[in-house]
């Protein structure tokens, strides 16, 4: 693990978190906006967990995180330290990070001050500064004086476009701990990382909601202009909590940023089809076919073949049947080899093809048996027909 810094001091308690996805997948940490909980990511996290170990966390005093983790005069650096504590407790050395608003500010701090930990960064509906300290000092004072009721009453106007709401998130806002919420306001009041943005080296994506009154697109453009090689996406019709209001474009942008589908898909493609076949396919790739090859890696191999609902041997049986049904015999030869790699025996492959004779037609099955027999001789050295 990296050496602790002044803002990375191990605490007795940890931020509450929710983990999804394979434990061996690349880690992705998701940070929340002020007043929300892990529920902010309900429409996004399950999709990303197909290819990543997704860890969403609650701010102190929000959701199920202990309020005592921060106090008056808190800073974004302290919150970043709590996130590192959480990552360390989970055995996560390096991680991709995406955060909304205050969660995005935490991501910026991590990318600037702990570049060895952050593999990629997505900053969503956030800012390198939050409009100066006065509005946040006033909100902190209001909350300390009157509780969260008055602030929660305006949540819909600040978070969503007219007519849209997520009642569970508004309730999270209403039931957060007032002192911890006010301490988070203190952190936003003191946050200004503009002078350090050029130090960020992690691949960085900025996502802005076109209708966001809290952190308008200009705030995200300011970050994009300062972070080398970063990219910016503006989502039409989205306000401040874009992952809740417009999850589809957020998911698409994060998938592209993380590259997880293509990377994981290529790994699975090689495991199923073999390095020799994939290497040949890659060697034949041209600018004309590159997008199609990427589509296959992301969608067919990165999402469908990685879905644990069916085992790979079951997917091989289904795939061979579909290929026989459509007469794709060159592809069938490839997937007979894949079926052997996925654990099917020659007898089981023969049983699958016999089944196709009933439902796909005898002529189709006859051609399929000829293809399969040739492949099995090549792969096993034995002729299944000789028995």
CSV table of C-alpha atoms in Angstrom, one decimal, residues 127-138 185-192 194 219:
chain,number,residue,atom,x,y,z
A,127,UNK,CA,-16.6,21.5,-10.0
A,128,UNK,CA,-13.1,22.4,-9.2
A,129,UNK,CA,-14.6,25.0,-6.9
A,130,UNK,CA,-18.2,25.4,-5.8
A,131,UNK,CA,-19.0,29.1,-6.2
A,132,UNK,CA,-17.1,30.5,-3.2
A,133,UNK,CA,-17.4,29.8,0.5
A,134,UNK,CA,-20.3,32.1,1.5
A,135,UNK,CA,-23.3,30.0,0.1
A,136,UNK,CA,-21.9,26.9,1.8
A,137,UNK,CA,-21.2,28.6,5.1
A,138,UNK,CA,-24.8,30.0,5.1
A,185,UNK,CA,-20.8,21.9,3.5
A,186,UNK,CA,-17.7,23.2,5.3
A,187,UNK,CA,-15.6,20.9,3.0
A,188,UNK,CA,-17.3,22.4,-0.1
A,189,UNK,CA,-16.8,25.9,1.1
A,190,UNK,CA,-13.1,25.4,1.4
A,191,UNK,CA,-12.6,23.4,-1.8
A,192,UNK,CA,-10.7,25.0,-4.7
A,194,UNK,CA,-8.2,24.9,-9.9
A,219,UNK,CA,-17.8,24.3,-14.4
